[in-house]
XYZ file of C-alpha atoms in Angstrom:
648
model
C 0.076 0.007 0.070
C 2.809 2.377 0.848
C 4.605 1.628 -2.309
C 1.454 2.487 -4.382
C 1.233 5.778 -2.377
C 4.841 6.417 -3.047
C 4.356 5.731 -6.687
C 1.296 7.804 -6.819
C 3.331 10.742 -5.215
C 6.019 10.435 -7.824
C 3.556 10.344 -10.698
C 1.995 13.330 -9.210
C 5.263 15.129 -8.806
C 6.275 14.275 -12.416
C 3.033 15.593 -13.669
C 3.097 18.815 -11.686
C 6.908 19.206 -12.667
C 6.315 18.790 -16.353
C 3.029 20.543 -16.694
C 3.325 23.537 -14.235
C 3.199 26.946 -15.948
C 5.947 28.202 -13.780
C 9.676 27.453 -14.527
C 11.148 24.838 -12.001
C 14.831 24.105 -11.847
C 16.755 21.507 -9.631
C 20.264 22.258 -8.509
C 22.584 20.312 -6.279
C 24.113 21.699 -3.103
C 27.370 22.044 -5.071
C 25.586 24.263 -7.653
C 25.193 21.775 -10.549
C 22.141 21.026 -12.703
C 19.826 18.141 -11.781
C 16.936 18.947 -13.926
C 14.832 21.803 -15.423
C 11.174 21.594 -16.484
C 9.674 22.540 -19.910
C 8.159 25.809 -18.615
C 11.611 27.063 -17.757
C 12.917 26.273 -21.094
C 10.003 27.983 -22.816
C 10.331 30.922 -20.558
C 14.073 31.512 -21.643
C 13.639 30.215 -25.207
C 16.182 27.475 -24.902
C 16.003 23.717 -25.150
C 16.595 21.653 -22.004
C 20.224 20.920 -23.325
C 20.941 24.456 -24.066
C 19.705 25.798 -20.754
C 21.714 23.161 -18.862
C 24.896 24.399 -20.434
C 24.483 27.693 -18.553
C 25.728 28.153 -15.044
C 22.894 26.580 -12.638
C 23.957 28.928 -9.969
C 22.526 31.936 -11.925
C 19.143 30.485 -11.206
C 19.437 30.255 -7.535
C 21.874 33.061 -6.335
C 20.953 36.718 -5.596
C 23.263 39.621 -5.663
C 23.958 39.196 -1.886
C 24.101 35.291 -1.939
C 26.799 34.147 -4.161
C 27.965 30.754 -2.590
C 26.115 27.478 -1.584
C 27.183 27.908 2.077
C 25.525 31.393 2.223
C 22.412 30.097 0.598
C 21.989 27.208 2.788
C 22.533 29.334 5.775
C 19.929 31.833 4.621
C 17.299 28.962 4.324
C 15.939 27.483 7.497
C 12.617 26.200 8.863
C 11.615 29.717 9.730
C 12.716 31.030 6.410
C 11.843 28.110 4.030
C 12.250 30.274 0.678
C 14.257 33.151 -0.537
C 12.408 35.567 -3.019
C 14.142 37.709 -5.257
C 13.767 39.615 -8.825
C 16.273 38.858 -11.443
C 16.995 39.737 -15.080
C 17.740 37.016 -17.561
C 18.888 37.051 -21.171
C 16.325 35.521 -23.390
C 17.603 33.342 -26.338
C 16.385 35.944 -28.878
C 18.488 38.675 -27.163
C 15.740 40.418 -25.273
C 15.866 40.771 -21.242
C 13.218 39.401 -19.208
C 12.338 39.994 -15.553
C 11.524 36.958 -13.368
C 10.362 36.444 -9.840
C 12.522 33.671 -8.394
C 11.725 31.729 -5.245
C 14.552 29.397 -4.061
C 13.792 26.665 -1.427
C 16.106 23.781 0.090
C 15.208 20.161 0.254
C 16.570 18.473 3.213
C 16.692 14.762 4.198
C 13.629 13.896 6.242
C 15.649 12.162 8.978
C 18.819 14.164 9.654
C 17.762 17.180 7.905
C 21.018 17.173 5.593
C 20.587 19.507 2.643
C 20.016 17.533 -0.513
C 19.282 20.111 -3.508
C 17.682 23.496 -4.213
C 14.450 24.011 -5.892
C 14.135 27.238 -7.970
C 10.646 28.352 -9.028
C 10.640 31.203 -11.728
C 7.706 33.339 -12.915
C 8.025 35.757 -15.885
C 6.989 39.221 -14.542
C 8.462 41.281 -17.481
C 5.051 42.896 -18.354
C 4.276 43.810 -14.863
C 7.776 45.142 -14.275
C 7.754 47.287 -17.423
C 4.366 48.657 -16.319
C 5.893 49.243 -12.781
C 8.896 51.058 -14.322
C 6.677 53.128 -16.449
C 4.332 54.013 -13.579
C 7.636 55.002 -11.527
C 8.946 57.120 -14.291
C 5.694 58.984 -14.603
C 5.474 59.556 -10.782
C 9.039 60.899 -10.934
C 8.398 63.062 -13.822
C 5.322 64.381 -12.194
C 7.169 64.937 -8.886
C 9.860 66.771 -10.796
C 7.541 68.840 -12.780
C 5.784 69.801 -9.417
C 8.823 70.353 -7.529
C 10.829 72.529 -10.062
C 7.998 74.222 -11.859
C 8.354 78.056 -11.776
C 4.722 78.249 -11.117
C 2.681 77.590 -7.816
C 0.889 74.183 -7.966
C -1.808 73.370 -5.234
C -4.007 70.311 -5.189
C -7.442 70.242 -3.383
C -10.211 67.661 -3.166
C -13.939 68.209 -4.101
C -14.580 69.125 -0.470
C -12.176 72.162 -1.138
C -9.562 70.814 1.178
C -5.836 71.384 0.279
C -4.040 68.033 -0.300
C -0.595 69.145 -1.505
C 1.647 71.732 -3.051
C 5.059 72.423 -4.376
C 7.940 74.750 -3.191
C 6.695 77.618 -5.465
C 3.359 77.396 -3.646
C 5.072 78.085 -0.194
C 6.822 81.134 -1.890
C 3.634 82.532 -3.362
C 1.429 82.011 -0.384
C 4.015 82.473 2.570
C 2.642 79.136 4.079
C 4.505 75.856 4.294
C 2.853 72.800 2.730
C 2.195 71.218 6.189
C 0.495 74.407 7.131
C -1.685 74.313 3.974
C -2.617 70.548 4.168
C -6.143 70.156 5.403
C -7.074 73.725 5.066
C -9.721 75.037 2.643
C -8.388 76.443 -0.564
C -10.836 79.273 -0.222
C -8.206 80.648 2.324
C -6.097 81.397 -0.791
C -8.709 82.039 -3.589
C -11.781 83.123 -1.765
C -15.010 81.245 -1.047
C -16.965 82.644 -4.011
C -14.294 81.405 -6.414
C -14.130 78.013 -4.667
C -18.037 77.597 -5.007
C -17.756 78.338 -8.636
C -15.117 75.804 -9.283
C -16.989 72.899 -7.219
C -20.448 73.809 -8.587
C -21.715 70.803 -10.745
C -23.148 73.376 -13.168
C -19.978 75.494 -13.433
C -17.500 75.197 -16.288
C -14.091 75.302 -14.363
C -12.343 76.835 -17.322
C -14.614 79.934 -17.034
C -14.255 79.954 -13.181
C -10.604 80.177 -13.407
C -10.671 83.440 -15.134
C -12.168 85.087 -12.049
C -9.170 83.772 -10.023
C -6.676 86.763 -10.513
C -5.163 86.872 -7.023
C -3.877 84.652 -4.347
C -4.034 85.844 -0.733
C -0.537 85.664 0.956
C -0.196 84.663 4.558
C 0.643 88.297 5.513
C -2.851 89.434 4.060
C -1.698 91.105 0.793
C -2.943 89.851 -2.563
C -0.559 88.459 -5.094
C -1.577 89.020 -8.608
C -1.534 85.712 -10.554
C -2.515 84.173 -13.801
C -4.433 81.030 -12.747
C -5.214 77.647 -14.497
C -7.297 74.959 -13.112
C -6.855 71.250 -14.046
C -9.080 68.348 -12.962
C -7.594 65.407 -11.156
C -9.037 62.366 -12.822
C -8.518 58.888 -11.348
C -10.347 55.825 -12.842
C -12.218 58.148 -15.147
C -13.609 60.055 -12.053
C -12.921 63.654 -11.117
C -11.556 63.576 -7.500
C -10.252 67.134 -7.217
C -8.382 69.979 -8.940
C -4.884 71.366 -9.319
C -4.680 75.291 -9.347
C -1.655 76.404 -11.208
C -0.733 80.047 -10.377
C 1.768 82.218 -12.099
C 3.011 85.159 -10.156
C 2.390 88.180 -12.470
C 4.099 90.778 -10.144
C 7.194 91.070 -12.027
C 5.495 90.639 -15.533
C 3.085 93.429 -14.580
C 6.134 95.676 -13.665
C 7.765 94.824 -17.042
C 4.513 95.476 -18.979
C 4.092 98.816 -17.184
C 7.861 99.612 -17.953
C 7.494 98.524 -21.593
C 4.427 100.762 -22.118
C 6.171 103.603 -20.414
C 9.279 103.080 -22.600
C 7.131 102.949 -25.797
C 5.254 106.140 -24.682
C 8.679 107.842 -24.050
C 9.861 106.672 -27.466
C 6.841 107.891 -29.153
C 7.114 111.286 -27.363
C 10.770 111.395 -28.153
C 9.881 110.804 -31.990
C 7.153 113.338 -31.963
C 9.474 115.841 -30.235
C 12.182 115.178 -32.781
C 9.806 115.540 -35.627
C 8.475 118.915 -34.098
C 11.967 120.181 -33.394
C 13.110 119.291 -36.854
C 10.187 121.226 -38.360
C 10.441 124.139 -36.109
C 14.229 124.648 -36.394
C 14.634 123.877 -40.064
C 11.772 126.165 -41.166
C 13.550 129.447 -40.055
C 16.909 127.918 -41.011
C 15.461 127.689 -44.600
C 15.019 131.367 -44.517
C 18.453 132.170 -43.183
C 20.556 129.827 -45.582
C 18.277 130.506 -48.505
C 18.406 134.121 -48.363
C 22.246 134.092 -47.810
C 22.394 132.065 -51.069
C 20.450 134.580 -52.934
C 22.479 137.575 -51.351
C 25.711 135.826 -52.359
C 24.412 135.780 -56.025
C 24.028 139.615 -55.954
C 26.720 142.355 -56.445
C 28.358 142.743 -53.002
C 31.531 144.491 -52.190
C 34.278 142.462 -50.536
C 33.362 143.265 -46.876
C 29.511 142.460 -47.458
C 30.485 139.216 -49.166
C 32.632 138.229 -46.123
C 29.887 139.066 -43.720
C 27.408 137.024 -45.720
C 29.580 134.038 -45.946
C 30.077 134.022 -42.277
C 26.301 134.069 -41.735
C 25.963 131.106 -44.224
C 28.802 129.254 -42.577
C 27.389 129.778 -39.155
C 23.879 128.550 -40.414
C 25.405 125.654 -42.068
C 27.266 124.589 -38.872
C 24.057 124.934 -36.854
C 22.228 122.720 -39.354
C 24.995 120.154 -39.237
C 24.548 120.096 -35.324
C 20.819 119.709 -35.700
C 21.368 116.862 -38.199
C 23.739 115.037 -35.964
C 21.498 115.133 -32.933
C 18.413 113.991 -35.167
C 20.651 111.213 -36.682
C 21.953 109.821 -33.381
C 18.346 110.023 -31.708
C 16.792 108.000 -34.496
C 19.666 105.388 -34.456
C 19.369 105.203 -30.669
C 15.740 104.575 -30.855
C 16.137 101.730 -33.340
C 14.222 103.403 -36.230
C 17.196 103.462 -38.722
C 16.948 100.886 -41.374
C 19.133 99.957 -44.318
C 17.954 101.340 -47.656
C 20.001 99.048 -50.107
C 20.686 99.393 -53.793
C 23.158 98.559 -56.428
C 25.822 101.289 -56.708
C 29.400 101.964 -57.914
C 31.776 101.794 -54.983
C 34.526 103.809 -56.817
C 32.053 106.535 -57.989
C 30.670 106.828 -54.447
C 34.234 107.173 -53.115
C 35.200 109.645 -55.721
C 31.988 111.686 -55.220
C 32.600 111.844 -51.429
C 36.143 112.904 -51.903
C 35.111 115.745 -54.301
C 32.848 117.142 -51.622
C 35.676 117.320 -49.284
C 38.342 118.794 -51.773
C 37.409 122.416 -51.398
C 38.179 122.370 -47.594
C 41.261 120.336 -48.169
C 42.627 122.691 -50.874
C 41.943 125.721 -48.533
C 44.457 124.246 -46.067
C 46.666 122.975 -48.830
C 46.204 119.314 -47.737
C 47.016 116.507 -50.186
C 44.152 114.063 -50.641
C 44.712 110.644 -52.284
C 42.845 107.479 -52.606
C 43.659 103.845 -53.462
C 41.430 100.901 -54.079
C 42.648 97.353 -54.277
C 42.279 95.612 -57.593
C 40.257 92.785 -56.061
C 37.655 95.229 -54.654
C 34.437 94.751 -56.907
C 33.034 98.050 -58.158
C 29.404 97.082 -58.465
C 28.079 96.298 -54.975
C 24.663 96.094 -53.306
C 24.267 97.941 -49.881
C 23.279 101.209 -48.409
C 25.243 103.834 -50.411
C 23.845 106.813 -48.446
C 24.917 105.391 -45.031
C 28.451 104.348 -46.349
C 28.808 107.925 -47.767
C 27.800 109.366 -44.445
C 30.447 107.461 -42.520
C 33.177 108.331 -45.170
C 32.163 111.949 -44.998
C 32.253 112.027 -41.296
C 35.746 110.493 -41.067
C 37.131 112.627 -43.975
C 35.625 115.778 -42.497
C 37.345 115.022 -39.134
C 40.658 114.145 -40.957
C 40.773 117.466 -42.777
C 39.559 119.448 -39.647
C 42.280 117.955 -37.344
C 45.142 118.073 -39.933
C 46.813 121.553 -40.077
C 49.245 120.502 -42.809
C 50.096 117.336 -44.536
C 47.921 114.814 -46.223
C 44.646 112.660 -45.945
C 44.362 109.367 -47.759
C 41.666 106.703 -48.250
C 42.501 103.179 -49.005
C 39.969 100.421 -49.746
C 40.559 96.681 -49.789
C 38.543 93.430 -49.698
C 39.554 91.342 -46.597
C 37.021 88.479 -47.123
C 34.878 87.395 -50.089
C 32.415 84.630 -49.628
C 28.900 83.473 -50.866
C 28.173 86.508 -53.034
C 29.366 89.193 -50.696
C 32.406 90.762 -49.465
C 33.847 92.361 -46.180
C 35.096 95.627 -47.463
C 37.715 97.576 -45.255
C 38.047 101.428 -45.639
C 40.859 103.189 -43.945
C 41.119 107.037 -43.642
C 44.661 108.058 -42.734
C 45.827 111.535 -41.818
C 48.971 113.429 -40.691
C 47.036 115.514 -38.313
C 47.335 116.094 -34.496
C 46.375 112.433 -33.546
C 44.540 111.210 -30.452
C 46.120 110.863 -27.014
C 46.347 107.178 -26.081
C 44.330 107.693 -22.816
C 41.415 109.217 -24.792
C 41.034 106.568 -27.472
C 38.624 104.329 -25.548
C 36.122 107.249 -25.279
C 36.398 108.225 -29.147
C 33.137 106.371 -30.150
C 31.156 107.492 -27.125
C 28.297 109.912 -27.818
C 28.813 113.594 -27.040
C 32.628 112.950 -26.317
C 35.196 115.257 -27.726
C 38.918 115.020 -27.427
C 39.325 118.637 -26.834
C 37.635 119.922 -23.610
C 34.620 122.102 -24.370
C 36.271 125.010 -22.704
C 39.460 124.892 -24.855
C 38.565 123.151 -28.017
C 39.337 124.784 -31.294
C 36.649 123.209 -33.465
C 32.865 123.101 -33.377
C 30.537 120.031 -33.404
C 28.236 117.841 -31.210
C 30.688 115.019 -30.405
C 28.330 112.742 -32.072
C 29.939 112.159 -35.364
C 32.113 109.050 -34.404
C 29.226 107.719 -32.352
C 26.965 107.883 -35.335
C 29.607 106.272 -37.529
C 29.964 103.324 -35.099
C 26.176 102.815 -34.983
C 25.939 103.015 -38.897
C 28.980 100.651 -39.460
C 27.411 97.999 -37.163
C 24.038 98.304 -38.814
C 25.875 97.441 -42.106
C 27.487 94.439 -40.458
C 30.956 95.754 -39.695
C 33.004 97.433 -37.078
C 35.164 100.592 -36.673
C 38.380 101.236 -34.726
C 41.152 103.809 -34.321
C 44.944 103.446 -34.532
C 47.666 105.998 -34.475
C 49.346 106.570 -37.756
C 52.186 104.131 -37.937
C 54.574 106.337 -39.948
C 54.197 109.733 -38.417
C 51.933 111.944 -36.198
C 48.314 111.414 -37.115
C 45.218 109.084 -36.995
C 44.044 106.094 -38.885
C 40.302 105.345 -38.684
C 39.493 101.862 -40.095
C 36.011 100.406 -40.603
C 34.570 97.360 -42.478
C 31.145 96.826 -44.064
C 29.488 93.658 -45.478
C 28.321 94.514 -49.094
C 26.697 92.051 -51.385
C 27.633 91.567 -54.991
C 24.747 91.899 -57.345
C 23.861 88.843 -59.505
C 24.242 90.792 -62.759
C 26.905 93.532 -62.805
C 26.072 96.776 -64.545
C 28.675 98.086 -67.022
C 30.377 101.204 -65.763
C 29.656 104.292 -67.790
C 26.294 103.001 -69.024
C 23.635 105.680 -68.683
C 20.149 106.167 -69.969
C 20.118 109.219 -72.270
C 17.744 111.738 -71.193
C 16.095 113.841 -73.832
C 16.216 117.589 -73.236
C 13.006 119.588 -73.487
C 13.302 122.593 -75.783
C 12.469 125.373 -73.324
C 14.158 128.178 -74.884
C 12.160 130.795 -72.781
C 12.355 128.880 -69.534
C 8.709 129.034 -69.059
C 7.496 126.027 -70.880
C 6.044 124.580 -67.684
C 4.062 126.185 -64.901
C 5.216 126.195 -61.252
C 3.219 126.742 -58.263
C 4.597 127.296 -54.743
C 2.369 126.364 -51.812
C 3.919 127.616 -48.527
C 2.538 129.497 -45.400
C 5.690 130.992 -44.260
C 6.325 134.323 -46.187
C 10.176 134.122 -45.996
C 10.189 130.616 -47.374
C 7.841 131.757 -49.960
C 10.234 134.456 -51.072
C 13.351 132.064 -50.717
C 11.862 129.505 -52.997
C 10.444 131.881 -55.405
C 13.829 133.642 -55.803
C 15.672 130.310 -56.263
C 13.317 129.327 -59.085
C 13.785 132.694 -60.635
C 17.618 132.162 -60.373
C 17.298 128.980 -62.271
C 15.423 130.724 -65.123
C 11.706 129.916 -64.355
C 8.739 131.817 -63.047
C 6.183 130.683 -60.372
C 3.101 131.681 -58.402
C 2.673 131.222 -54.732
C -0.314 130.502 -52.456
C -0.298 130.390 -48.578
C -2.283 127.096 -47.919
C -3.630 123.852 -49.269
C -7.244 125.287 -49.731
C -5.911 127.916 -51.896
C -3.756 125.467 -53.828
C -6.598 123.482 -54.866
C -8.496 126.615 -56.003
C -5.317 127.780 -57.913
C -5.090 124.432 -59.646
C -8.724 124.470 -60.763
C -8.185 127.963 -62.439
C -4.766 127.084 -63.885
C -3.484 123.529 -64.176
C 0.106 123.774 -63.062
C 2.829 121.273 -64.100
C 4.963 121.428 -61.014
C 3.938 122.092 -57.478
C 6.281 122.652 -54.688
C 4.025 121.660 -51.692
C 4.751 122.470 -47.958
C 3.319 119.891 -45.683
C 2.240 121.534 -42.533
C 0.022 124.495 -43.366
C -3.248 125.987 -41.850
C -6.757 125.261 -43.233
C -5.502 122.235 -45.297
C -2.173 120.479 -45.154
C -0.197 119.603 -48.128
C -0.913 115.946 -48.219
C -4.703 116.520 -48.467
C -4.204 119.394 -51.000
C -1.984 117.070 -53.108
C -4.462 114.076 -52.948
C -7.373 116.413 -54.134
C -5.382 118.102 -56.918
C -4.230 114.678 -58.351
C -7.776 113.219 -58.063
C -9.181 116.159 -60.057
C -6.492 116.202 -62.827
C -6.779 113.850 -66.024
C -4.607 110.779 -65.647
C -2.216 112.118 -68.522
C -1.836 115.565 -67.060
C -1.448 115.031 -63.298
C 1.014 117.641 -61.946
C 4.407 116.611 -60.501
C 3.978 117.409 -56.754
C 7.164 117.822 -54.613
C 6.892 117.611 -50.900
C 8.761 120.481 -49.227
C 9.108 120.028 -45.563
C 11.156 120.834 -42.513
C 10.630 117.005 -41.429
C 13.878 115.395 -42.246
C 13.980 112.320 -40.126
C 14.861 108.910 -41.494
C 11.855 107.504 -43.408
C 10.168 110.847 -44.137
C 10.986 110.708 -47.875
C 9.762 107.110 -48.311
C 6.491 108.004 -46.262
C 5.736 110.965 -48.400
C 6.411 109.105 -51.718
C 4.400 106.268 -50.585
C 1.429 108.614 -49.746
C 1.506 110.072 -53.384
C 4.159 112.762 -53.491
C 6.395 112.408 -56.595
C 9.573 113.854 -55.027
C 10.785 115.240 -51.613
C 12.905 118.202 -50.569
C 13.947 118.912 -47.013
C 14.251 122.486 -45.539
C 16.624 124.409 -45.747
C 16.065 124.286 -49.319
C 19.089 124.743 -51.526
C 19.383 125.878 -55.056
C 20.985 122.660 -56.028
C 18.093 120.642 -54.478
C 15.561 122.579 -56.492
C 17.481 122.316 -59.546
C 17.700 118.621 -59.233
C 14.005 118.340 -58.770
C 13.230 120.345 -61.979
C 15.612 118.146 -63.819
C 14.027 115.018 -62.544
C 10.642 116.463 -63.561
C 11.951 117.393 -67.004
C 13.241 113.825 -67.524
C 10.081 112.336 -66.293
C 8.001 114.535 -68.817
C 10.347 113.701 -71.587
C 9.996 109.951 -70.910
C 6.246 110.134 -70.477
C 5.858 112.032 -73.854
C 8.169 109.497 -75.540
C 6.210 106.684 -74.341
C 2.954 108.315 -75.461
C 4.422 108.732 -78.802
C 5.501 105.298 -79.350
C 2.450 103.578 -77.817
């Protein structure tokens, strides 16, 4: 009977051993294989033979137990099994996690250890899920802990559950102090009722939460966001995420104040430009006209002094306006294709009269590798060159001034062009070099200096050069006393070079009597009326004048003028409105050529007036050359339009 029982136990053990869904391995006390069941082989992807070729101890040892003696010692009647989690390599190369339970089989009589039984369960899926959950918890914890906004959680009873470090800073409470208290302590009872109301839309309720009450009683302005806490598809509470807007509000207020200041500054500059240039137009214009009359030597000298003083004052005004508009960030590049050598030559020609007066030699040198046709802001480049050349001539009592141009880098259709203006003048003391490009700084002290100026020229040069992608610096003349001002600008190369010397021929009008076209002057200032009228007469033309826009419209109805010099700021009707009405009333083929004449001379004014319908722009003080140029442009336009009409 006992043998049958034993046989039955053995059969049962064998059935369980082979059919169990968990892996079972039998290992000797010495750490050798006895047997392994099919479930273990299937779990690791090996055949029984392949699996038993691996170390058997891998399936019974833990990180802390690495010998049979330690394992036996750790297993007793009180501790029948050792449980651990281990990673194994599957045959296909992936790693699997297993829960391993190791037990010790002892002899029933003397309790001698016989062998180990290792039971293994694949827990890879649950382990991966656990790791993902842990990562999610850690991410949430990090997000909450290191978030720059205060985060506070509360349940549907309105009780605070938790919060982050920023919540402590925002409220003045510690999290333990807040836990269990009603969130209405911070956001108000009314807001809490709206959030917790079944009928309320919490996204609209959050808009009413614009402040959090601090522990000391004051309200902190916040931008609040509410987020529901959903567990098992059920809302169990809310997060309130509050951004402290105190600093942002300050920045917004400061930004608005700065914008208002800049706007006021711009308006002030525009007003000053108009108010100062208008009388200057009379001063300089009339001196030009007086100089064109018969004067004795003494009278001519006095008038020239008046003109020189007026020009100096105008230059100072221009410097201040230029620097102000650059500082306010309103200066933009106006790029076009131009001849670099022609621009340099024209600039040098403007400086030659002053240089010849002082018997100063002026030379230029352009390296052969410098491309002539370039694309950039010719006006600003010329302004920088003019300023540096003017300084060089001004501070050079005797000797020479030279300009050299070279290309120091050429890549991807553009070149870094370097200009150096060298003089043999008085130079700059080494201790004063660092301040050279600072605004309103002059090397000579204002009480002892021998030349006039604002001290803005080099500061403007620096700003303009940087705007054109370059830099400017000073060095002493290496050969003798004097200075070297060097600057670079980034200039593009046009895709199609224009041949030098190619010009569009302009057909001249046959105006033998000088009165082939009719000119109207619209100007409210009597002095400026007289100046412009006399300039036009000197150029050989006649004109009529009216004092405002209303009379200009009426005058044009009676007599269709060809060319109108239109002041902008006038009583009753301004120049822009008058020009619009006149052009609308005129036939398309006989619209007059309207020139804006204004004391507004800030960057962008010309483009603004042309965009608003004016045909050309002249700034005050008006010079004879400027008026002559406008008439030439008008004549050329009329020739071209008549030619187009004849060939159409």
